[in-house]
Short mmCIF file of C-alpha atoms in Angstrom, two decimals:
data_model
loop_
_atom_site.label_atom_id
_atom_site.label_comp_id
_atom_site.label_asym_id
_atom_site.label_seq_id
_atom_site.Cartn_x
_atom_site.Cartn_y
_atom_site.Cartn_z
CA MET A 1 0.00 0.00 0.00
CA ASP A 2 1.45 3.35 -1.07
CA ASN A 3 1.27 6.30 1.27
CA VAL A 4 0.91 9.92 0.25
CA THR A 5 1.72 13.19 2.01
CA LEU A 6 -0.54 16.16 1.29
CA HIS A 7 0.96 19.53 2.14
CA VAL A 8 -1.20 22.29 3.62
CA ARG A 9 -0.40 25.99 3.87
CA PHE A 10 -2.54 28.34 5.96
CA ALA A 11 -3.25 32.05 5.54
CA ASN A 12 -2.70 34.45 8.43
CA ASP A 13 -6.40 34.27 9.32
CA GLY A 14 -6.24 30.47 9.78
CA THR A 15 -8.01 29.49 6.58
CA VAL A 16 -6.40 27.05 4.17
CA ALA A 17 -4.58 28.89 1.38
CA GLU A 18 -3.08 25.89 -0.47
CA ILE A 19 -3.38 22.10 -0.21
CA SER A 20 -1.99 19.24 -2.30
CA GLU A 21 -4.05 17.07 -4.64
CA ARG A 22 -7.14 19.26 -4.38
CA PRO A 23 -9.96 18.13 -6.70
CA VAL A 24 -11.23 20.64 -9.24
CA GLY A 25 -14.33 22.35 -7.92
CA LEU A 26 -13.32 22.40 -4.26
CA THR A 27 -11.72 25.31 -2.47
CA PRO A 28 -8.59 24.59 -0.43
CA GLN A 29 -10.67 24.93 2.77
CA GLN A 30 -13.35 22.51 1.50
CA TRP A 31 -10.71 19.87 0.64
CA PHE A 32 -9.08 20.29 4.05
CA ASP A 33 -12.48 19.86 5.74
CA LYS A 34 -13.27 16.72 3.70
CA LEU A 35 -9.88 15.21 4.56
CA SER A 36 -10.31 16.08 8.23
CA GLU A 37 -13.75 14.46 8.35
CA ALA A 38 -12.81 11.37 6.34
CA ILE A 39 -9.37 10.45 7.65
CA GLY A 40 -9.35 12.37 10.90
CA MET A 41 -6.94 14.71 12.52
CA LYS A 42 -4.81 11.78 13.70
CA ALA A 43 -3.47 11.70 10.14
CA TYR A 44 -2.58 15.41 10.31
CA GLN A 45 0.64 16.89 11.61
CA THR A 46 1.08 20.61 12.30
CA PHE A 47 4.32 22.40 11.48
CA ALA A 48 5.55 25.90 12.29
CA GLY A 49 5.02 28.74 9.87
CA GLY A 50 1.39 28.02 9.02
CA ARG A 51 2.05 24.64 7.44
CA GLY A 52 1.04 21.02 7.99
CA VAL A 53 0.66 17.65 6.31
CA PHE A 54 -1.87 14.86 6.02
CA LYS A 55 -0.39 11.36 5.72
CA ALA A 56 -2.71 8.68 4.37
CA ALA A 57 -2.94 5.72 2.03
CA ARG A 58 -2.96 6.57 -1.69
CA ASP A 59 -6.13 4.54 -2.34
CA GLN A 60 -7.96 6.39 0.44
CA ILE A 61 -7.02 9.80 -1.01
CA ASP A 62 -7.94 8.71 -4.54
CA ALA A 63 -11.36 7.49 -3.34
CA LEU A 64 -11.99 10.81 -1.57
CA LYS A 65 -11.02 12.75 -4.70
CA ILE A 66 -13.45 10.72 -6.82
CA ALA A 67 -16.26 11.14 -4.28
CA ALA A 68 -15.62 14.88 -4.08
CA VAL A 69 -16.23 15.44 -7.79
CA SER A 70 -19.23 13.11 -8.08
#
């Protein structure tokens, strides 16, 4: 099983400014919220400087991306 790391960058106001592998049609914040709900914050790691990462299985991320555009 392949794992993937999705990088997140936050704006100064705490909203999500950029996030990896975002499906077309979703804002960065919407994709972050979907990931948080689906894979949980246990898969998220916060870094300094308004950054963080989600670490999850590739098949799980791919399934979420497909569901998000359906």
